[in-house]
Amino acid sequence: MNQHRYIVAVVIPAFRQYEYLRKAVESLLKIDFPPDQWEAIVIDSSPTEENLRVVEAIAKTAPFRLRCVRRNAEGPGPSRNLGVQLTDSEFIAFMDSDCEATPAWLSEGLSAFAEGIGIVQGRTLPTQDGVITSRTWYLRVEKETPYYETANIFYRRAAFEQTHGFPADAHANRSRHMGGEDVVVAWTAIRLGWKTRFSAEALVYHALVPMPAWRMVFVKHWYIKPGLVRRFPELRRHLYLGCFLDRYQALITLGVLGAVAGLGIHPLGWLLITPYLFVRLAEPGGRMKGILKPLRLISHGTRDLSTFAVLLAGSLRYRSIVL
């Protein structure tokens, strides 16, 4: 380990996504923070050494210490853990490989820390490069969330070490992991008495990641949501009516119950579907307008039903109802 102690270390887990990682690391070159007071560590678990070559090429001219370490794939959590172990900095700034930091990201994130604060969550917006479509995935965080996404978050080392780090992922060898490790670490720290804060000025931009239609419909990581709620019941106060992912899931659940009742008990049960139809049709915006507006129910309904099915499966698996 380098004997020079830095104030903060930026840790970026990487798995494939070579061009995204290149942009992420290049964005660090524009950071306005004394170069002798921070370092950046990329932990790569890709099957090839392309990310290693990307980082090593940029490191040749980087004014701060930049390195890439290879490890076996266990998901982003263990990669972040290794990054923390490789530095003795007082603070850790986590960013994902499909994000780009703004120049003031580090200074603003660090300035938000005060006595007793162990976690500072930064603001994450979709990049302004490109067009958002119905098949585009990105992260938007404009206020403190109960999930403390590690795409953009700062930890005081003392707080992080008390949590014993991120768990491994169930889908370590896939580009879209199951997730949830960020929730585990953050809420463990909160239970230990550490306070949190949000910094809108600590801004990163998230890439617009194209996704096949089926992935936009079938969001597999909702499966573990009931398990997280069972482990951390504090999350229930952030659910709609304490039980539902959002208002749409509450209404689609009512509609499913109505369909079951309509088929097996009484035809009037089908009326329970109407609140969902009314709310979805009344939504403003969207590309389908006028007489085409009802067609939006196909895409919305398909995704909402898929989410209901995934949450129901997770609720049964973890014996914790989240729909």
mmCIF file with all atom_site columns, C-alpha atoms in Angstrom, residues 29-195:
data_model
loop_
_atom_site.group_PDB
_atom_site.id
_atom_site.type_symbol
_atom_site.label_atom_id
_atom_site.label_alt_id
_atom_site.label_comp_id
_atom_site.label_asym_id
_atom_site.label_entity_id
_atom_site.label_seq_id
_atom_site.pdbx_PDB_ins_code
_atom_site.Cartn_x
_atom_site.Cartn_y
_atom_site.Cartn_z
_atom_site.occupancy
_atom_site.B_iso_or_equiv
_atom_site.pdbx_formal_charge
_atom_site.auth_seq_id
_atom_site.auth_comp_id
_atom_site.auth_asym_id
_atom_site.auth_atom_id
_atom_site.pdbx_PDB_model_num
ATOM 1   C CA . LEU A 1 29  ? -9.473  13.900  -14.868 1.00 0.00 ? 29  LEU A CA 1
ATOM 2   C CA . LYS A 1 30  ? -11.667 17.017  -14.657 1.00 0.00 ? 30  LYS A CA 1
ATOM 3   C CA . ILE A 1 31  ? -12.242 16.823  -10.911 1.00 0.00 ? 31  ILE A CA 1
ATOM 4   C CA . ASP A 1 32  ? -11.311 20.029  -9.109  1.00 0.00 ? 32  ASP A CA 1
ATOM 5   C CA . PHE A 1 33  ? -9.626  18.610  -6.004  1.00 0.00 ? 33  PHE A CA 1
ATOM 6   C CA . PRO A 1 34  ? -5.940  18.653  -4.997  1.00 0.00 ? 34  PRO A CA 1
ATOM 7   C CA . PRO A 1 35  ? -4.424  15.682  -6.863  1.00 0.00 ? 35  PRO A CA 1
ATOM 8   C CA . ASP A 1 36  ? -2.165  14.753  -3.967  1.00 0.00 ? 36  ASP A CA 1
ATOM 9   C CA . GLN A 1 37  ? -5.149  14.354  -1.639  1.00 0.00 ? 37  GLN A CA 1
ATOM 10  C CA . TRP A 1 38  ? -7.084  11.638  -3.438  1.00 0.00 ? 38  TRP A CA 1
ATOM 11  C CA . GLU A 1 39  ? -6.728  8.491   -5.491  1.00 0.00 ? 39  GLU A CA 1
ATOM 12  C CA . ALA A 1 40  ? -8.961  6.366   -7.695  1.00 0.00 ? 40  ALA A CA 1
ATOM 13  C CA . ILE A 1 41  ? -9.133  2.588   -7.775  1.00 0.00 ? 41  ILE A CA 1
ATOM 14  C CA . VAL A 1 42  ? -10.965 0.565   -10.423 1.00 0.00 ? 42  VAL A CA 1
ATOM 15  C CA . ILE A 1 43  ? -11.705 -3.025  -9.409  1.00 0.00 ? 43  ILE A CA 1
ATOM 16  C CA . ASP A 1 44  ? -12.317 -5.030  -12.564 1.00 0.00 ? 44  ASP A CA 1
ATOM 17  C CA . SER A 1 45  ? -13.816 -8.522  -12.695 1.00 0.00 ? 45  SER A CA 1
ATOM 18  C CA . SER A 1 46  ? -14.374 -8.722  -16.459 1.00 0.00 ? 46  SER A CA 1
ATOM 19  C CA . PRO A 1 47  ? -13.467 -11.899 -18.384 1.00 0.00 ? 47  PRO A CA 1
ATOM 20  C CA . THR A 1 48  ? -10.954 -9.926  -20.475 1.00 0.00 ? 48  THR A CA 1
ATOM 21  C CA . GLU A 1 49  ? -8.289  -7.337  -19.645 1.00 0.00 ? 49  GLU A CA 1
ATOM 22  C CA . GLU A 1 50  ? -9.811  -4.581  -21.784 1.00 0.00 ? 50  GLU A CA 1
ATOM 23  C CA . ASN A 1 51  ? -10.788 -2.482  -18.748 1.00 0.00 ? 51  ASN A CA 1
ATOM 24  C CA . LEU A 1 52  ? -7.301  -2.899  -17.320 1.00 0.00 ? 52  LEU A CA 1
ATOM 25  C CA . ARG A 1 53  ? -5.806  -1.534  -20.543 1.00 0.00 ? 53  ARG A CA 1
ATOM 26  C CA . VAL A 1 54  ? -8.287  1.373   -20.549 1.00 0.00 ? 54  VAL A CA 1
ATOM 27  C CA . VAL A 1 55  ? -7.347  2.437   -17.023 1.00 0.00 ? 55  VAL A CA 1
ATOM 28  C CA . GLU A 1 56  ? -3.614  1.940   -17.478 1.00 0.00 ? 56  GLU A CA 1
ATOM 29  C CA . ALA A 1 57  ? -3.628  4.139   -20.592 1.00 0.00 ? 57  ALA A CA 1
ATOM 30  C CA . ILE A 1 58  ? -5.406  6.968   -18.771 1.00 0.00 ? 58  ILE A CA 1
ATOM 31  C CA . ALA A 1 59  ? -3.247  6.544   -15.654 1.00 0.00 ? 59  ALA A CA 1
ATOM 32  C CA . LYS A 1 60  ? -0.135  7.529   -17.606 1.00 0.00 ? 60  LYS A CA 1
ATOM 33  C CA . THR A 1 61  ? -1.241  11.164  -17.714 1.00 0.00 ? 61  THR A CA 1
ATOM 34  C CA . ALA A 1 62  ? -3.551  11.343  -14.671 1.00 0.00 ? 62  ALA A CA 1
ATOM 35  C CA . PRO A 1 63  ? -2.415  13.950  -12.104 1.00 0.00 ? 63  PRO A CA 1
ATOM 36  C CA . PHE A 1 64  ? -3.727  11.804  -9.238  1.00 0.00 ? 64  PHE A CA 1
ATOM 37  C CA . ARG A 1 65  ? -2.975  8.184   -8.364  1.00 0.00 ? 65  ARG A CA 1
ATOM 38  C CA . LEU A 1 66  ? -5.054  5.912   -10.596 1.00 0.00 ? 66  LEU A CA 1
ATOM 39  C CA . ARG A 1 67  ? -4.876  2.138   -10.743 1.00 0.00 ? 67  ARG A CA 1
ATOM 40  C CA . CYS A 1 68  ? -6.850  -0.917  -11.798 1.00 0.00 ? 68  CYS A CA 1
ATOM 41  C CA . VAL A 1 69  ? -6.895  -4.174  -9.859  1.00 0.00 ? 69  VAL A CA 1
ATOM 42  C CA . ARG A 1 70  ? -8.296  -7.406  -11.274 1.00 0.00 ? 70  ARG A CA 1
ATOM 43  C CA . ARG A 1 71  ? -10.285 -9.943  -9.276  1.00 0.00 ? 71  ARG A CA 1
ATOM 44  C CA . ASN A 1 72  ? -12.725 -12.816 -9.739  1.00 0.00 ? 72  ASN A CA 1
ATOM 45  C CA . ALA A 1 73  ? -16.356 -11.897 -10.335 1.00 0.00 ? 73  ALA A CA 1
ATOM 46  C CA . GLU A 1 74  ? -18.557 -11.871 -7.238  1.00 0.00 ? 74  GLU A CA 1
ATOM 47  C CA . GLY A 1 75  ? -20.614 -8.835  -8.114  1.00 0.00 ? 75  GLY A CA 1
ATOM 48  C CA . PRO A 1 76  ? -19.894 -5.151  -7.477  1.00 0.00 ? 76  PRO A CA 1
ATOM 49  C CA . GLY A 1 77  ? -20.129 -5.445  -3.682  1.00 0.00 ? 77  GLY A CA 1
ATOM 50  C CA . PRO A 1 78  ? -16.974 -7.491  -3.067  1.00 0.00 ? 78  PRO A CA 1
ATOM 51  C CA . SER A 1 79  ? -15.175 -5.385  -5.675  1.00 0.00 ? 79  SER A CA 1
ATOM 52  C CA . ARG A 1 80  ? -15.981 -2.268  -3.678  1.00 0.00 ? 80  ARG A CA 1
ATOM 53  C CA . ASN A 1 81  ? -14.836 -4.025  -0.509  1.00 0.00 ? 81  ASN A CA 1
ATOM 54  C CA . LEU A 1 82  ? -11.476 -4.756  -2.100  1.00 0.00 ? 82  LEU A CA 1
ATOM 55  C CA . GLY A 1 83  ? -11.155 -1.147  -3.189  1.00 0.00 ? 83  GLY A CA 1
ATOM 56  C CA . VAL A 1 84  ? -11.650 -0.021  0.398   1.00 0.00 ? 84  VAL A CA 1
ATOM 57  C CA . GLN A 1 85  ? -9.063  -2.516  1.618   1.00 0.00 ? 85  GLN A CA 1
ATOM 58  C CA . LEU A 1 86  ? -6.504  -1.177  -0.842  1.00 0.00 ? 86  LEU A CA 1
ATOM 59  C CA . THR A 1 87  ? -6.622  2.343   0.584   1.00 0.00 ? 87  THR A CA 1
ATOM 60  C CA . ASP A 1 88  ? -6.422  3.846   4.057   1.00 0.00 ? 88  ASP A CA 1
ATOM 61  C CA . SER A 1 89  ? -8.187  7.093   3.167   1.00 0.00 ? 89  SER A CA 1
ATOM 62  C CA . GLU A 1 90  ? -10.556 8.612   5.701   1.00 0.00 ? 90  GLU A CA 1
ATOM 63  C CA . PHE A 1 91  ? -13.430 8.775   3.199   1.00 0.00 ? 91  PHE A CA 1
ATOM 64  C CA . ILE A 1 92  ? -14.543 6.515   0.351   1.00 0.00 ? 92  ILE A CA 1
ATOM 65  C CA . ALA A 1 93  ? -16.409 7.853   -2.684  1.00 0.00 ? 93  ALA A CA 1
ATOM 66  C CA . PHE A 1 94  ? -18.228 5.117   -4.595  1.00 0.00 ? 94  PHE A CA 1
ATOM 67  C CA . MET A 1 95  ? -19.198 5.656   -8.225  1.00 0.00 ? 95  MET A CA 1
ATOM 68  C CA . ASP A 1 96  ? -20.406 3.170   -10.823 1.00 0.00 ? 96  ASP A CA 1
ATOM 69  C CA . SER A 1 97  ? -18.637 2.484   -14.096 1.00 0.00 ? 97  SER A CA 1
ATOM 70  C CA . ASP A 1 98  ? -21.562 3.846   -16.142 1.00 0.00 ? 98  ASP A CA 1
ATOM 71  C CA . CYS A 1 99  ? -21.458 7.258   -14.440 1.00 0.00 ? 99  CYS A CA 1
ATOM 72  C CA . GLU A 1 100 ? -19.464 10.434  -15.015 1.00 0.00 ? 100 GLU A CA 1
ATOM 73  C CA . ALA A 1 101 ? -18.350 12.730  -12.202 1.00 0.00 ? 101 ALA A CA 1
ATOM 74  C CA . THR A 1 102 ? -18.683 16.500  -12.351 1.00 0.00 ? 102 THR A CA 1
ATOM 75  C CA . PRO A 1 103 ? -15.669 18.661  -11.421 1.00 0.00 ? 103 PRO A CA 1
ATOM 76  C CA . ALA A 1 104 ? -17.001 19.591  -7.953  1.00 0.00 ? 104 ALA A CA 1
ATOM 77  C CA . TRP A 1 105 ? -18.209 16.084  -7.092  1.00 0.00 ? 105 TRP A CA 1
ATOM 78  C CA . LEU A 1 106 ? -15.503 15.237  -4.567  1.00 0.00 ? 106 LEU A CA 1
ATOM 79  C CA . SER A 1 107 ? -15.241 18.615  -2.874  1.00 0.00 ? 107 SER A CA 1
ATOM 80  C CA . GLU A 1 108 ? -19.015 18.965  -2.495  1.00 0.00 ? 108 GLU A CA 1
ATOM 81  C CA . GLY A 1 109 ? -19.480 15.429  -1.242  1.00 0.00 ? 109 GLY A CA 1
ATOM 82  C CA . LEU A 1 110 ? -16.753 15.780  1.376   1.00 0.00 ? 110 LEU A CA 1
ATOM 83  C CA . SER A 1 111 ? -17.937 19.214  2.507   1.00 0.00 ? 111 SER A CA 1
ATOM 84  C CA . ALA A 1 112 ? -21.297 17.678  3.482   1.00 0.00 ? 112 ALA A CA 1
ATOM 85  C CA . PHE A 1 113 ? -19.725 15.577  6.229   1.00 0.00 ? 113 PHE A CA 1
ATOM 86  C CA . ALA A 1 114 ? -20.006 16.748  9.826   1.00 0.00 ? 114 ALA A CA 1
ATOM 87  C CA . GLU A 1 115 ? -19.773 15.156  13.259  1.00 0.00 ? 115 GLU A CA 1
ATOM 88  C CA . GLY A 1 116 ? -21.724 11.891  13.363  1.00 0.00 ? 116 GLY A CA 1
ATOM 89  C CA . ILE A 1 117 ? -22.442 11.752  9.629   1.00 0.00 ? 117 ILE A CA 1
ATOM 90  C CA . GLY A 1 118 ? -21.293 8.483   8.127   1.00 0.00 ? 118 GLY A CA 1
ATOM 91  C CA . ILE A 1 119 ? -22.998 8.594   4.719   1.00 0.00 ? 119 ILE A CA 1
ATOM 92  C CA . VAL A 1 120 ? -23.447 11.374  2.169   1.00 0.00 ? 120 VAL A CA 1
ATOM 93  C CA . GLN A 1 121 ? -25.603 10.560  -0.832  1.00 0.00 ? 121 GLN A CA 1
ATOM 94  C CA . GLY A 1 122 ? -25.001 12.616  -3.943  1.00 0.00 ? 122 GLY A CA 1
ATOM 95  C CA . ARG A 1 123 ? -27.324 13.661  -6.754  1.00 0.00 ? 123 ARG A CA 1
ATOM 96  C CA . THR A 1 124 ? -27.472 11.489  -9.881  1.00 0.00 ? 124 THR A CA 1
ATOM 97  C CA . LEU A 1 125 ? -29.043 12.621  -13.141 1.00 0.00 ? 125 LEU A CA 1
ATOM 98  C CA . PRO A 1 126 ? -29.252 11.035  -16.591 1.00 0.00 ? 126 PRO A CA 1
ATOM 99  C CA . THR A 1 127 ? -26.523 12.271  -18.894 1.00 0.00 ? 127 THR A CA 1
ATOM 100 C CA . GLN A 1 128 ? -27.427 15.094  -21.251 1.00 0.00 ? 128 GLN A CA 1
ATOM 101 C CA . ASP A 1 129 ? -25.791 13.206  -24.122 1.00 0.00 ? 129 ASP A CA 1
ATOM 102 C CA . GLY A 1 130 ? -28.387 11.192  -25.958 1.00 0.00 ? 130 GLY A CA 1
ATOM 103 C CA . VAL A 1 131 ? -32.159 10.793  -26.041 1.00 0.00 ? 131 VAL A CA 1
ATOM 104 C CA . ILE A 1 132 ? -34.203 9.041   -23.373 1.00 0.00 ? 132 ILE A CA 1
ATOM 105 C CA . THR A 1 133 ? -36.568 6.447   -24.846 1.00 0.00 ? 133 THR A CA 1
ATOM 106 C CA . SER A 1 134 ? -38.819 3.722   -23.462 1.00 0.00 ? 134 SER A CA 1
ATOM 107 C CA . ARG A 1 135 ? -35.903 1.305   -23.844 1.00 0.00 ? 135 ARG A CA 1
ATOM 108 C CA . THR A 1 136 ? -33.362 3.408   -22.003 1.00 0.00 ? 136 THR A CA 1
ATOM 109 C CA . TRP A 1 137 ? -32.232 2.569   -18.477 1.00 0.00 ? 137 TRP A CA 1
ATOM 110 C CA . TYR A 1 138 ? -30.671 5.173   -16.211 1.00 0.00 ? 138 TYR A CA 1
ATOM 111 C CA . LEU A 1 139 ? -30.642 6.247   -12.593 1.00 0.00 ? 139 LEU A CA 1
ATOM 112 C CA . ARG A 1 140 ? -32.127 9.480   -11.267 1.00 0.00 ? 140 ARG A CA 1
ATOM 113 C CA . VAL A 1 141 ? -31.593 10.450  -7.614  1.00 0.00 ? 141 VAL A CA 1
ATOM 114 C CA . GLU A 1 142 ? -32.646 13.990  -6.689  1.00 0.00 ? 142 GLU A CA 1
ATOM 115 C CA . LYS A 1 143 ? -33.181 13.557  -2.965  1.00 0.00 ? 143 LYS A CA 1
ATOM 116 C CA . GLU A 1 144 ? -32.061 11.153  -0.268  1.00 0.00 ? 144 GLU A CA 1
ATOM 117 C CA . THR A 1 145 ? -33.479 7.711   -0.989  1.00 0.00 ? 145 THR A CA 1
ATOM 118 C CA . PRO A 1 146 ? -33.923 4.726   1.346   1.00 0.00 ? 146 PRO A CA 1
ATOM 119 C CA . TYR A 1 147 ? -31.796 2.624   -1.017  1.00 0.00 ? 147 TYR A CA 1
ATOM 120 C CA . TYR A 1 148 ? -28.584 4.691   -0.878  1.00 0.00 ? 148 TYR A CA 1
ATOM 121 C CA . GLU A 1 149 ? -27.529 3.717   -4.393  1.00 0.00 ? 149 GLU A CA 1
ATOM 122 C CA . THR A 1 150 ? -23.765 3.300   -4.727  1.00 0.00 ? 150 THR A CA 1
ATOM 123 C CA . ALA A 1 151 ? -23.730 4.908   -8.154  1.00 0.00 ? 151 ALA A CA 1
ATOM 124 C CA . ASN A 1 152 ? -22.933 8.064   -6.191  1.00 0.00 ? 152 ASN A CA 1
ATOM 125 C CA . ILE A 1 153 ? -22.339 7.852   -2.468  1.00 0.00 ? 153 ILE A CA 1
ATOM 126 C CA . PHE A 1 154 ? -19.689 8.754   0.112   1.00 0.00 ? 154 PHE A CA 1
ATOM 127 C CA . TYR A 1 155 ? -18.839 6.816   3.268   1.00 0.00 ? 155 TYR A CA 1
ATOM 128 C CA . ARG A 1 156 ? -16.750 7.745   6.237   1.00 0.00 ? 156 ARG A CA 1
ATOM 129 C CA . ARG A 1 157 ? -14.299 4.869   6.555   1.00 0.00 ? 157 ARG A CA 1
ATOM 130 C CA . ALA A 1 158 ? -15.146 4.306   10.210  1.00 0.00 ? 158 ALA A CA 1
ATOM 131 C CA . ALA A 1 159 ? -18.832 3.911   9.356   1.00 0.00 ? 159 ALA A CA 1
ATOM 132 C CA . PHE A 1 160 ? -18.194 1.601   6.410   1.00 0.00 ? 160 PHE A CA 1
ATOM 133 C CA . GLU A 1 161 ? -15.841 -0.698  8.301   1.00 0.00 ? 161 GLU A CA 1
ATOM 134 C CA . GLN A 1 162 ? -18.397 -1.213  11.064  1.00 0.00 ? 162 GLN A CA 1
ATOM 135 C CA . THR A 1 163 ? -20.834 -2.667  8.516   1.00 0.00 ? 163 THR A CA 1
ATOM 136 C CA . HIS A 1 164 ? -18.345 -5.375  7.428   1.00 0.00 ? 164 HIS A CA 1
ATOM 137 C CA . GLY A 1 165 ? -18.847 -4.393  3.802   1.00 0.00 ? 165 GLY A CA 1
ATOM 138 C CA . PHE A 1 166 ? -21.034 -5.337  0.866   1.00 0.00 ? 166 PHE A CA 1
ATOM 139 C CA . PRO A 1 167 ? -22.289 -8.902  0.336   1.00 0.00 ? 167 PRO A CA 1
ATOM 140 C CA . ALA A 1 168 ? -21.627 -10.840 -2.862  1.00 0.00 ? 168 ALA A CA 1
ATOM 141 C CA . ASP A 1 169 ? -24.237 -10.817 -5.635  1.00 0.00 ? 169 ASP A CA 1
ATOM 142 C CA . ALA A 1 170 ? -26.355 -13.777 -6.676  1.00 0.00 ? 170 ALA A CA 1
ATOM 143 C CA . HIS A 1 171 ? -25.720 -12.984 -10.371 1.00 0.00 ? 171 HIS A CA 1
ATOM 144 C CA . ALA A 1 172 ? -22.021 -12.139 -10.217 1.00 0.00 ? 172 ALA A CA 1
ATOM 145 C CA . ASN A 1 173 ? -21.232 -13.143 -13.811 1.00 0.00 ? 173 ASN A CA 1
ATOM 146 C CA . ARG A 1 174 ? -24.000 -11.123 -15.468 1.00 0.00 ? 174 ARG A CA 1
ATOM 147 C CA . SER A 1 175 ? -23.941 -7.538  -16.664 1.00 0.00 ? 175 SER A CA 1
ATOM 148 C CA . ARG A 1 176 ? -27.171 -6.812  -14.743 1.00 0.00 ? 176 ARG A CA 1
ATOM 149 C CA . HIS A 1 177 ? -26.651 -8.031  -11.191 1.00 0.00 ? 177 HIS A CA 1
ATOM 150 C CA . MET A 1 178 ? -29.407 -8.635  -8.655  1.00 0.00 ? 178 MET A CA 1
ATOM 151 C CA . GLY A 1 179 ? -28.370 -5.735  -6.399  1.00 0.00 ? 179 GLY A CA 1
ATOM 152 C CA . GLY A 1 180 ? -29.452 -4.821  -2.892  1.00 0.00 ? 180 GLY A CA 1
ATOM 153 C CA . GLU A 1 181 ? -25.957 -4.759  -1.400  1.00 0.00 ? 181 GLU A CA 1
ATOM 154 C CA . ASP A 1 182 ? -26.024 -0.968  -1.149  1.00 0.00 ? 182 ASP A CA 1
ATOM 155 C CA . VAL A 1 183 ? -29.210 -1.127  0.939   1.00 0.00 ? 183 VAL A CA 1
ATOM 156 C CA . VAL A 1 184 ? -27.661 -3.653  3.318   1.00 0.00 ? 184 VAL A CA 1
ATOM 157 C CA . VAL A 1 185 ? -24.558 -1.592  4.038   1.00 0.00 ? 185 VAL A CA 1
ATOM 158 C CA . ALA A 1 186 ? -26.342 1.744   4.402   1.00 0.00 ? 186 ALA A CA 1
ATOM 159 C CA . TRP A 1 187 ? -29.052 0.520   6.753   1.00 0.00 ? 187 TRP A CA 1
ATOM 160 C CA . THR A 1 188 ? -26.535 -1.444  8.801   1.00 0.00 ? 188 THR A CA 1
ATOM 161 C CA . ALA A 1 189 ? -24.610 1.804   9.302   1.00 0.00 ? 189 ALA A CA 1
ATOM 162 C CA . ILE A 1 190 ? -27.789 3.696   10.163  1.00 0.00 ? 190 ILE A CA 1
ATOM 163 C CA . ARG A 1 191 ? -28.728 1.079   12.750  1.00 0.00 ? 191 ARG A CA 1
ATOM 164 C CA . LEU A 1 192 ? -25.281 1.519   14.275  1.00 0.00 ? 192 LEU A CA 1
ATOM 165 C CA . GLY A 1 193 ? -26.111 5.157   14.883  1.00 0.00 ? 193 GLY A CA 1
ATOM 166 C CA . TRP A 1 194 ? -24.489 6.885   11.905  1.00 0.00 ? 194 TRP A CA 1
ATOM 167 C CA . LYS A 1 195 ? -26.346 9.825   10.394  1.00 0.00 ? 195 LYS A CA 1
#
